[in-house]
Amino acid sequence: MKRQDAAKIYSLLCKEYPDARDSPAMLSKGSAFEVLILTILSAQTTDRAVLQVKKPLFSKYPTPSVLAQAKPEDVEKIIHSLGYFHAKAKHIIAASQALLSDFGGGCQSPWMIS
């Protein structure tokens, strides 16, 4: 997907769902990279559980380049409470690697999600 297409889709979603960004769960708060990773982690678990791992995960792995180099077992230790943590660790590392290889590490989009 091209960056401009993603930006257009994001703009359309914001117009269609203006209150979604102010949800109590706040999974949509942060950089586009964080939102991507939190979305992957949210499968089959609650927003509350994902929010509990958000700070420790992004404190240790703040950028796609850092997370792309992570060992799955190190990520698993942080996200183990979410369930399916083996698969999720592999997927968020792979997503970070894809951001680097396919998008030059760019998930700091022209639209910062706040």
The first five atom37 places (N, CA, C, CB, O) and aatype in JSON, in Angstrom:
{
  "aatype": [12, 11, 1, 5, 3, 0, 0, 11, 9, 18, 15, 10, 10, 4, 11, 6, 18, 14, 3, 0, 1, 3, 15, 14, 0, 12, 10, 15, 11, 7, 15, 0, 13, 6, 19, 10, 9, 10, 16, 9, 10, 15, 0, 5, 16, 16, 3, 1, 0, 19, 10, 5, 19, 11, 11, 14, 10, 13, 15, 11, 18, 14, 16, 14, 15, 19, 10, 0, 5, 0, 11, 14, 6, 3, 19, 6, 11, 9, 9, 8, 15, 10, 7, 18, 13, 8, 0, 11, 0, 11, 8, 9, 9, 0, 0, 15, 5, 0, 10, 10, 15, 3, 13, 7, 7, 7, 4, 5, 15, 14, 17, 12, 9, 15],
  "atom_mask": [
    [1, 1, 1, 1, 1],
    [1, 1, 1, 1, 1],
    [1, 1, 1, 1, 1],
    [1, 1, 1, 1, 1],
    [1, 1, 1, 1, 1],
    [1, 1, 1, 1, 1],
    [1, 1, 1, 1, 1],
    [1, 1, 1, 1, 1],
    [1, 1, 1, 1, 1],
    [1, 1, 1, 1, 1],
    [1, 1, 1, 1, 1],
    [1, 1, 1, 1, 1],
    [1, 1, 1, 1, 1],
    [1, 1, 1, 1, 1],
    [1, 1, 1, 1, 1],
    [1, 1, 1, 1, 1],
    [1, 1, 1, 1, 1],
    [1, 1, 1, 1, 1],
    [1, 1, 1, 1, 1],
    [1, 1, 1, 1, 1],
    [1, 1, 1, 1, 1],
    [1, 1, 1, 1, 1],
    [1, 1, 1, 1, 1],
    [1, 1, 1, 1, 1],
    [1, 1, 1, 1, 1],
    [1, 1, 1, 1, 1],
    [1, 1, 1, 1, 1],
    [1, 1, 1, 1, 1],
    [1, 1, 1, 1, 1],
    [1, 1, 1, 0, 1],
    [1, 1, 1, 1, 1],
    [1, 1, 1, 1, 1],
    [1, 1, 1, 1, 1],
    [1, 1, 1, 1, 1],
    [1, 1, 1, 1, 1],
    [1, 1, 1, 1, 1],
    [1, 1, 1, 1, 1],
    [1, 1, 1, 1, 1],
    [1, 1, 1, 1, 1],
    [1, 1, 1, 1, 1],
    [1, 1, 1, 1, 1],
    [1, 1, 1, 1, 1],
    [1, 1, 1, 1, 1],
    [1, 1, 1, 1, 1],
    [1, 1, 1, 1, 1],
    [1, 1, 1, 1, 1],
    [1, 1, 1, 1, 1],
    [1, 1, 1, 1, 1],
    [1, 1, 1, 1, 1],
    [1, 1, 1, 1, 1],
    [1, 1, 1, 1, 1],
    [1, 1, 1, 1, 1],
    [1, 1, 1, 1, 1],
    [1, 1, 1, 1, 1],
    [1, 1, 1, 1, 1],
    [1, 1, 1, 1, 1],
    [1, 1, 1, 1, 1],
    [1, 1, 1, 1, 1],
    [1, 1, 1, 1, 1],
    [1, 1, 1, 1, 1],
    [1, 1, 1, 1, 1],
    [1, 1, 1, 1, 1],
    [1, 1, 1, 1, 1],
    [1, 1, 1, 1, 1],
    [1, 1, 1, 1, 1],
    [1, 1, 1, 1, 1],
    [1, 1, 1, 1, 1],
    [1, 1, 1, 1, 1],
    [1, 1, 1, 1, 1],
    [1, 1, 1, 1, 1],
    [1, 1, 1, 1, 1],
    [1, 1, 1, 1, 1],
    [1, 1, 1, 1, 1],
    [1, 1, 1, 1, 1],
    [1, 1, 1, 1, 1],
    [1, 1, 1, 1, 1],
    [1, 1, 1, 1, 1],
    [1, 1, 1, 1, 1],
    [1, 1, 1, 1, 1],
    [1, 1, 1, 1, 1],
    [1, 1, 1, 1, 1],
    [1, 1, 1, 1, 1],
    [1, 1, 1, 0, 1],
    [1, 1, 1, 1, 1],
    [1, 1, 1, 1, 1],
    [1, 1, 1, 1, 1],
    [1, 1, 1, 1, 1],
    [1, 1, 1, 1, 1],
    [1, 1, 1, 1, 1],
    [1, 1, 1, 1, 1],
    [1, 1, 1, 1, 1],
    [1, 1, 1, 1, 1],
    [1, 1, 1, 1, 1],
    [1, 1, 1, 1, 1],
    [1, 1, 1, 1, 1],
    [1, 1, 1, 1, 1],
    [1, 1, 1, 1, 1],
    [1, 1, 1, 1, 1],
    [1, 1, 1, 1, 1],
    [1, 1, 1, 1, 1],
    [1, 1, 1, 1, 1],
    [1, 1, 1, 1, 1],
    [1, 1, 1, 1, 1],
    [1, 1, 1, 0, 1],
    [1, 1, 1, 0, 1],
    [1, 1, 1, 0, 1],
    [1, 1, 1, 1, 1],
    [1, 1, 1, 1, 1],
    [1, 1, 1, 1, 1],
    [1, 1, 1, 1, 1],
    [1, 1, 1, 1, 1],
    [1, 1, 1, 1, 1],
    [1, 1, 1, 1, 1],
    [1, 1, 1, 1, 1]
  ],
  "atom_positions": [
    [[0.84, -1.17, 0.0], [0.0, 0.0, 0.0], [0.89, 1.24, 0.0], [-0.96, 0.0, 1.21], [1.89, 1.3, 0.71]],
    [[0.51, 2.19, -0.79], [1.26, 3.44, -0.84], [0.9, 4.31, 0.35], [0.99, 4.19, -2.16], [-0.22, 4.26, 0.86]],
    [[1.88, 5.1, 0.79], [1.69, 5.97, 1.94], [0.5, 6.91, 1.73], [2.96, 6.78, 2.21], [-0.29, 7.12, 2.65]],
    [[0.37, 7.47, 0.54], [-0.72, 8.42, 0.28], [-2.07, 7.72, 0.34], [-0.53, 9.11, -1.09], [-3.07, 8.33, 0.75]],
    [[-2.13, 6.45, -0.08], [-3.37, 5.69, 0.02], [-3.73, 5.44, 1.49], [-3.25, 4.35, -0.73], [-4.89, 5.57, 1.89]],
    [[-2.73, 5.07, 2.27], [-2.96, 4.84, 3.7], [-3.43, 6.12, 4.38], [-1.68, 4.31, 4.37], [-4.33, 6.08, 5.23]],
    [[-2.83, 7.25, 4.03], [-3.23, 8.53, 4.62], [-4.67, 8.87, 4.26], [-2.29, 9.65, 4.16], [-5.42, 9.38, 5.09]],
    [[-5.06, 8.59, 3.03], [-6.43, 8.86, 2.59], [-7.42, 7.98, 3.36], [-6.57, 8.63, 1.07], [-8.46, 8.45, 3.81]],
    [[-7.09, 6.7, 3.49], [-7.95, 5.78, 4.23], [-8.08, 6.24, 5.68], [-7.41, 4.34, 4.17], [-9.18, 6.23, 6.25]],
    [[-6.96, 6.63, 6.27], [-6.98, 7.1, 7.66], [-7.88, 8.33, 7.79], [-5.55, 7.43, 8.15], [-8.68, 8.41, 8.73]],
    [[-7.76, 9.27, 6.88], [-8.59, 10.48, 6.91], [-10.06, 10.14, 6.79], [-8.18, 11.44, 5.78], [-10.9, 10.71, 7.49]],
    [[-10.39, 9.22, 5.9], [-11.78, 8.81, 5.74], [-12.32, 8.14, 7.01], [-11.92, 7.86, 4.54], [-13.46, 8.39, 7.41]],
    [[-11.5, 7.3, 7.62], [-11.92, 6.66, 8.86], [-12.14, 7.67, 9.98], [-10.89, 5.63, 9.29], [-13.09, 7.55, 10.75]],
    [[-11.27, 8.67, 10.06], [-11.43, 9.71, 11.09], [-12.72, 10.49, 10.89], [-10.23, 10.66, 11.07], [-13.39, 10.85, 11.86]],
    [[-13.06, 10.75, 9.64], [-14.31, 11.47, 9.36], [-15.52, 10.61, 9.69], [-14.36, 11.91, 7.89], [-16.51, 11.09, 10.23]],
    [[-15.43, 9.33, 9.35], [-16.56, 8.42, 9.58], [-16.76, 8.09, 11.06], [-16.35, 7.14, 8.79], [-17.89, 7.92, 11.52]],
    [[-15.66, 8.0, 11.79], [-15.7, 7.62, 13.21], [-14.96, 8.66, 14.06], [-15.09, 6.22, 13.42], [-13.9, 8.35, 14.62]],
    [[-15.49, 9.87, 14.16], [-14.75, 10.93, 14.86], [-14.52, 10.68, 16.34], [-15.48, 12.23, 14.71], [-13.56, 11.19, 16.91]],
    [[-15.37, 9.9, 16.97], [-15.23, 9.65, 18.41], [-14.3, 8.48, 18.71], [-16.57, 9.39, 19.02], [-13.95, 8.27, 19.87]],
    [[-13.9, 7.73, 17.72], [-13.07, 6.54, 17.96], [-11.72, 6.9, 18.56], [-12.86, 5.78, 16.66], [-11.19, 6.14, 19.36]],
    [[-11.17, 8.04, 18.2], [-9.86, 8.44, 18.7], [-9.91, 8.81, 20.18], [-9.32, 9.61, 17.9], [-8.88, 8.86, 20.85]],
    [[-11.1, 9.07, 20.69], [-11.24, 9.46, 22.09], [-11.78, 8.32, 22.95], [-12.15, 10.66, 22.21], [-12.31, 8.55, 24.04]],
    [[-11.65, 7.09, 22.47], [-12.16, 5.95, 23.21], [-11.39, 5.77, 24.51], [-12.09, 4.67, 22.36], [-10.2, 6.1, 24.58]],
    [[-12.06, 5.26, 25.53], [-11.37, 5.06, 26.81], [-10.19, 4.11, 26.71], [-12.35, 4.53, 27.83], [-9.23, 4.25, 27.47]],
    [[-10.23, 3.16, 25.8], [-9.16, 2.18, 25.7], [-7.86, 2.81, 25.2], [-9.57, 1.05, 24.79], [-6.78, 2.35, 25.57]],
    [[-7.95, 3.81, 24.4], [-6.79, 4.56, 23.9], [-5.78, 3.7, 23.16], [-6.1, 5.25, 25.04], [-4.59, 4.02, 23.15]],
    [[-6.23, 2.63, 22.54], [-5.3, 1.86, 21.71], [-4.89, 2.66, 20.49], [-5.93, 0.52, 21.29], [-3.86, 2.39, 19.88]],
    [[-5.69, 3.64, 20.14], [-5.39, 4.43, 18.95], [-4.47, 5.61, 19.26], [-6.67, 4.94, 18.32], [-4.23, 6.44, 18.38]],
    [[-3.97, 5.71, 20.46], [-3.1, 6.81, 20.83], [-1.65, 6.42, 20.59], [-3.31, 7.21, 22.3], [-1.24, 5.32, 20.96]],
    [[-0.89, 7.29, 19.99], [0.52, 7.03, 19.77], [0.89, 7.15, 18.31], [0.0, 0.0, 0.0], [0.09, 7.61, 17.49]],
    [[2.08, 6.73, 17.99], [2.55, 6.78, 16.61], [1.84, 5.7, 15.8], [4.09, 6.6, 16.53], [1.24, 4.78, 16.36]],
    [[1.91, 5.82, 14.49], [1.32, 4.8, 13.62], [1.97, 3.44, 13.88], [1.47, 5.2, 12.13], [1.3, 2.41, 13.83]],
    [[3.27, 3.43, 14.15], [3.97, 2.19, 14.49], [3.34, 1.54, 15.73], [5.48, 2.46, 14.74], [3.07, 0.34, 15.73]],
    [[3.12, 2.32, 16.78], [2.53, 1.8, 18.0], [1.13, 1.26, 17.75], [2.49, 2.87, 19.08], [0.78, 0.18, 18.24]],
    [[0.34, 2.0, 16.99], [-1.03, 1.56, 16.7], [-1.0, 0.24, 15.92], [-1.79, 2.65, 15.91], [-1.81, -0.65, 16.2]],
    [[-0.11, 0.12, 14.96], [0.02, -1.13, 14.21], [0.33, -2.3, 15.15], [1.11, -1.0, 13.14], [-0.33, -3.33, 15.1]],
    [[1.34, -2.13, 15.98], [1.75, -3.21, 16.88], [0.65, -3.54, 17.87], [3.05, -2.83, 17.63], [0.38, -4.72, 18.13]],
    [[0.01, -2.54, 18.44], [-1.07, -2.78, 19.4], [-2.26, -3.46, 18.74], [-1.51, -1.47, 20.04], [-2.95, -4.26, 19.37]],
    [[-2.51, -3.14, 17.48], [-3.6, -3.8, 16.76], [-3.3, -5.29, 16.58], [-3.81, -3.14, 15.38], [-4.19, -6.13, 16.75]],
    [[-2.08, -5.62, 16.24], [-1.69, -7.03, 16.12], [-1.85, -7.73, 17.47], [-0.24, -7.16, 15.62], [-2.34, -8.85, 17.54]],
    [[-1.43, -7.07, 18.53], [-1.52, -7.66, 19.87], [-2.95, -7.8, 20.36], [-0.73, -6.83, 20.85], [-3.23, -8.62, 21.25]],
    [[-3.87, -7.02, 19.82], [-5.23, -7.0, 20.34], [-6.07, -8.21, 19.94], [-5.92, -5.77, 19.87], [-7.16, -8.39, 20.48]],
    [[-5.58, -9.04, 19.04], [-6.35, -10.21, 18.62], [-6.61, -11.14, 19.81], [-5.61, -10.96, 17.5], [-5.69, -11.52, 20.53]],
    [[-7.86, -11.5, 19.98], [-8.27, -12.47, 21.0], [-7.92, -12.05, 22.42], [-7.64, -13.79, 20.71], [-7.65, -12.9, 23.27]],
    [[-7.93, -10.75, 22.69], [-7.69, -10.28, 24.05], [-8.4, -8.94, 24.23], [-6.16, -10.14, 24.35], [-8.97, -8.4, 23.28]],
    [[-8.37, -8.41, 25.43], [-9.05, -7.15, 25.7], [-8.12, -5.96, 25.51], [-9.61, -7.15, 27.12], [-6.89, -6.09, 25.58]],
    [[-8.72, -4.82, 25.26], [-7.93, -3.59, 25.15], [-7.19, -3.32, 26.45], [-8.84, -2.4, 24.8], [-6.04, -2.86, 26.43]],
    [[-7.82, -3.6, 27.56], [-7.18, -3.37, 28.87], [-5.9, -4.18, 28.99], [-8.16, -3.73, 30.02], [-4.89, -3.68, 29.47]],
    [[-5.94, -5.43, 28.56], [-4.75, -6.29, 28.63], [-3.65, -5.76, 27.73], [-5.1, -7.74, 28.23], [-2.48, -5.76, 28.11]],
    [[-4.01, -5.3, 26.54], [-3.02, -4.76, 25.61], [-2.38, -3.49, 26.19], [-3.67, -4.44, 24.23], [-1.17, -3.3, 26.09]],
    [[-3.2, -2.65, 26.8], [-2.67, -1.41, 27.39], [-1.68, -1.69, 28.51], [-3.81, -0.54, 27.91], [-0.79, -0.88, 28.76]],
    [[-1.83, -2.82, 29.2], [-0.91, -3.16, 30.28], [0.49, -3.5, 29.76], [-1.46, -4.32, 31.09], [1.47, -3.35, 30.49]],
    [[0.6, -3.95, 28.53], [1.92, -4.28, 27.98], [2.48, -3.16, 27.11], [1.84, -5.56, 27.18], [3.63, -3.21, 26.7]],
    [[1.67, -2.14, 26.84], [2.09, -1.06, 25.95], [3.36, -0.37, 26.44], [0.97, -0.04, 25.81], [4.33, -0.26, 25.69]],
    [[3.37, 0.1, 27.66], [4.52, 0.85, 28.17], [5.79, 0.0, 28.23], [4.21, 1.41, 29.55], [6.82, 0.43, 27.73]],
    [[5.74, -1.19, 28.83], [6.98, -1.98, 28.87], [7.48, -2.38, 27.48], [6.77, -3.22, 29.71], [8.68, -2.44, 27.24]],
    [[6.54, -2.66, 26.57], [6.95, -3.07, 25.22], [7.64, -1.92, 24.49], [5.75, -3.55, 24.42], [8.73, -2.11, 23.93]],
    [[7.03, -0.74, 24.48], [7.6, 0.37, 23.72], [8.73, 1.08, 24.46], [6.53, 1.36, 23.4], [9.47, 1.85, 23.85]],
    [[8.86, 0.83, 25.74], [10.04, 1.34, 26.44], [11.28, 0.58, 25.97], [9.87, 1.21, 27.97], [12.35, 1.16, 25.8]],
    [[11.12, -0.72, 25.78], [12.25, -1.54, 25.34], [12.43, -1.52, 23.83], [12.06, -2.97, 25.82], [13.55, -1.6, 23.33]],
    [[11.32, -1.41, 23.09], [11.36, -1.46, 21.62], [10.61, -0.25, 21.05], [10.73, -2.78, 21.09], [9.49, -0.4, 20.56]],
    [[11.2, 0.93, 21.09], [10.49, 2.16, 20.72], [10.32, 2.42, 19.22], [11.2, 3.3, 21.3], [9.5, 3.26, 18.83]],
    [[11.06, 1.71, 18.38], [11.0, 1.97, 16.94], [10.94, 0.65, 16.17], [12.23, 2.79, 16.48], [11.27, -0.41, 16.71]],
    [[10.51, 0.71, 14.91], [10.5, -0.51, 14.11], [11.89, -1.16, 13.99], [9.97, -0.21, 12.72], [12.0, -2.38, 14.0]],
    [[12.92, -0.34, 13.88], [14.26, -0.92, 13.73], [14.71, -1.67, 14.97], [15.27, 0.18, 13.4], [15.4, -2.68, 14.87]],
    [[14.34, -1.2, 16.13], [14.71, -1.89, 17.37], [13.89, -3.17, 17.54], [14.5, -0.95, 18.59], [14.44, -4.22, 17.88]],
    [[12.59, -3.09, 17.29], [11.74, -4.28, 17.44], [12.07, -5.33, 16.38], [10.25, -3.88, 17.33], [11.97, -6.52, 16.64]],
    [[12.47, -4.89, 15.19], [12.83, -5.83, 14.13], [14.02, -6.7, 14.5], [13.13, -5.07, 12.84], [14.18, -7.81, 13.99]],
    [[14.86, -6.22, 15.39], [16.05, -6.95, 15.83], [15.81, -7.79, 17.08], [17.19, -5.97, 16.09], [16.7, -8.51, 17.52]],
    [[14.63, -7.7, 17.65], [14.33, -8.37, 18.91], [14.31, -9.89, 18.77], [13.0, -7.88, 19.46], [13.99, -10.43, 17.71]],
    [[14.65, -10.55, 19.85], [14.52, -12.0, 19.93], [13.09, -12.31, 20.35], [15.57, -12.63, 20.93], [12.58, -11.69, 21.29]],
    [[12.43, -13.24, 19.68], [11.04, -13.56, 20.04], [10.85, -13.86, 21.52], [10.57, -14.73, 19.23], [9.87, -13.43, 22.13]],
    [[11.79, -14.6, 22.11], [11.62, -14.96, 23.52], [11.67, -13.74, 24.44], [12.69, -15.95, 23.94], [11.06, -13.75, 25.51]],
    [[12.39, -12.69, 24.06], [12.43, -11.47, 24.86], [11.11, -10.71, 24.77], [13.59, -10.57, 24.41], [10.62, -10.17, 25.76]],
    [[10.55, -10.68, 23.58], [9.25, -10.03, 23.39], [8.17, -10.83, 24.1], [8.92, -9.88, 21.87], [7.27, -10.25, 24.71]],
    [[8.25, -12.15, 24.02], [7.26, -13.02, 24.67], [7.18, -12.76, 26.17], [7.61, -14.48, 24.41], [6.09, -12.81, 26.75]],
    [[8.31, -12.49, 26.8], [8.31, -12.22, 28.24], [7.47, -11.0, 28.58], [9.75, -12.02, 28.74], [6.85, -10.94, 29.64]],
    [[7.44, -10.03, 27.68], [6.68, -8.81, 27.92], [5.2, -9.01, 27.64], [7.22, -7.66, 27.06], [4.35, -8.49, 28.36]],
    [[4.88, -9.77, 26.59], [3.49, -9.88, 26.15], [2.81, -11.18, 26.55], [3.42, -9.73, 24.67], [1.7, -11.46, 26.1]],
    [[3.45, -12.0, 27.39], [2.92, -13.32, 27.71], [1.51, -13.31, 28.29], [3.84, -14.0, 28.68], [0.78, -14.29, 28.15]],
    [[1.12, -12.23, 28.93], [-0.2, -12.15, 29.55], [-1.33, -12.05, 28.53], [-0.26, -10.97, 30.48], [-2.5, -12.19, 28.89]],
    [[-1.0, -11.8, 27.27], [-2.03, -11.57, 26.26], [-2.58, -12.87, 25.64], [-1.47, -10.71, 25.17], [-3.62, -12.83, 24.99]],
    [[-1.91, -13.98, 25.85], [-2.33, -15.19, 25.17], [-1.79, -15.19, 23.74], [0.0, 0.0, 0.0], [-1.55, -14.13, 23.17]],
    [[-1.62, -16.36, 23.19], [-1.06, -16.51, 21.84], [0.25, -15.72, 21.7], [-2.07, -16.04, 20.78], [0.59, -15.26, 20.61]],
    [[0.96, -15.58, 22.8], [2.13, -14.69, 22.81], [3.27, -15.16, 21.92], [2.63, -14.54, 24.22], [4.06, -14.35, 21.45]],
    [[3.36, -16.47, 21.67], [4.41, -16.95, 20.76], [4.16, -16.42, 19.35], [4.47, -18.51, 20.75], [5.06, -15.86, 18.72]],
    [[2.95, -16.59, 18.88], [2.59, -16.13, 17.53], [2.62, -14.61, 17.45], [1.19, -16.65, 17.14], [3.11, -14.05, 16.47]],
    [[2.1, -13.94, 18.47], [2.06, -12.48, 18.44], [3.46, -11.88, 18.43], [1.28, -11.94, 19.64], [3.71, -10.89, 17.73]],
    [[4.37, -12.46, 19.18], [5.75, -11.95, 19.18], [6.35, -12.08, 17.79], [6.62, -12.72, 20.22], [6.99, -11.15, 17.29]],
    [[6.15, -13.23, 17.16], [6.67, -13.43, 15.81], [6.06, -12.43, 14.83], [6.4, -14.86, 15.34], [6.74, -11.89, 13.96]],
    [[4.76, -12.19, 14.97], [4.06, -11.29, 14.05], [4.48, -9.83, 14.22], [2.57, -11.42, 14.24], [4.62, -9.11, 13.23]],
    [[4.67, -9.38, 15.45], [5.05, -7.97, 15.6], [6.51, -7.74, 15.19], [4.85, -7.51, 17.06], [6.85, -6.66, 14.7]],
    [[7.34, -8.73, 15.37], [8.72, -8.63, 14.89], [8.71, -8.62, 13.36], [9.6, -9.8, 15.43], [9.4, -7.81, 12.73]],
    [[7.93, -9.52, 12.76], [7.84, -9.58, 11.3], [7.26, -8.29, 10.73], [6.99, -10.78, 10.86], [7.71, -7.82, 9.68]],
    [[6.26, -7.72, 11.39], [5.69, -6.46, 10.93], [6.73, -5.34, 10.98], [4.45, -6.07, 11.78], [6.79, -4.51, 10.08]],
    [[7.53, -5.32, 12.01], [8.6, -4.33, 12.12], [9.63, -4.51, 11.02], [9.28, -4.41, 13.5], [10.11, -3.54, 10.44]],
    [[9.97, -5.76, 10.74], [10.91, -6.03, 9.66], [10.34, -5.61, 8.31], [11.27, -7.53, 9.63], [11.06, -5.08, 7.47]],
    [[9.04, -5.83, 8.12], [8.39, -5.41, 6.87], [8.38, -3.88, 6.75], [6.96, -5.95, 6.81], [8.55, -3.35, 5.65]],
    [[8.17, -3.2, 7.86], [8.23, -1.73, 7.82], [9.59, -1.26, 7.34], [7.92, -1.13, 9.21], [9.71, -0.29, 6.59]],
    [[10.62, -1.94, 7.8], [11.98, -1.57, 7.39], [12.24, -1.91, 5.93], [13.01, -2.27, 8.27], [12.75, -1.08, 5.18]],
    [[11.9, -3.13, 5.53], [12.23, -3.56, 4.17], [11.31, -2.97, 3.11], [12.18, -5.06, 4.09], [11.75, -2.64, 2.01]],
    [[10.03, -2.84, 3.43], [9.07, -2.38, 2.43], [8.81, -0.89, 2.46], [7.78, -3.09, 2.61], [8.41, -0.3, 1.45]],
    [[9.03, -0.26, 3.6], [8.71, 1.16, 3.75], [9.86, 1.97, 4.32], [7.51, 1.32, 4.64], [9.66, 3.11, 4.75]],
    [[11.05, 1.42, 4.31], [12.2, 2.16, 4.81], [12.11, 2.52, 6.27], [0.0, 0.0, 0.0], [12.68, 3.52, 6.7]],
    [[11.4, 1.71, 7.04], [11.26, 1.96, 8.47], [10.18, 2.96, 8.78], [0.0, 0.0, 0.0], [9.91, 3.25, 9.95]],
    [[9.56, 3.48, 7.75], [8.58, 4.54, 7.93], [7.22, 4.07, 8.38], [0.0, 0.0, 0.0], [6.43, 3.52, 7.6]],
    [[6.97, 4.27, 9.6], [5.62, 4.16, 10.12], [5.39, 5.38, 10.99], [5.41, 2.81, 10.92], [4.42, 5.45, 11.74]],
    [[6.3, 6.33, 10.88], [6.09, 7.63, 11.5], [5.41, 8.45, 10.41], [7.47, 8.3, 12.03], [6.03, 9.29, 9.75]],
    [[4.15, 8.2, 10.25], [3.41, 8.69, 9.11], [3.26, 10.19, 9.11], [2.07, 8.06, 9.08], [3.57, 10.86, 10.1]],
    [[2.79, 10.74, 7.98], [2.54, 12.17, 7.92], [1.4, 12.58, 8.84], [2.23, 12.59, 6.48], [1.23, 13.76, 9.13]],
    [[0.64, 11.64, 9.31], [-0.42, 11.9, 10.27], [-0.02, 11.24, 11.57], [-1.81, 11.36, 9.76], [0.0, 10.01, 11.66]],
    [[0.31, 12.0, 12.57], [0.59, 11.41, 13.87], [-0.73, 11.22, 14.57], [1.56, 12.3, 14.72], [-1.56, 12.13, 14.59]],
    [[-0.93, 10.07, 15.13], [-2.16, 9.75, 15.81], [-2.03, 10.23, 17.25], [-2.47, 8.23, 15.73], [-1.12, 9.84, 17.98]],
    [[-2.96, 11.07, 17.64], [-2.87, 11.6, 19.01], [-4.18, 11.44, 19.75], [-2.47, 13.06, 18.99], [-4.28, 11.83, 20.91]]
  ]
}
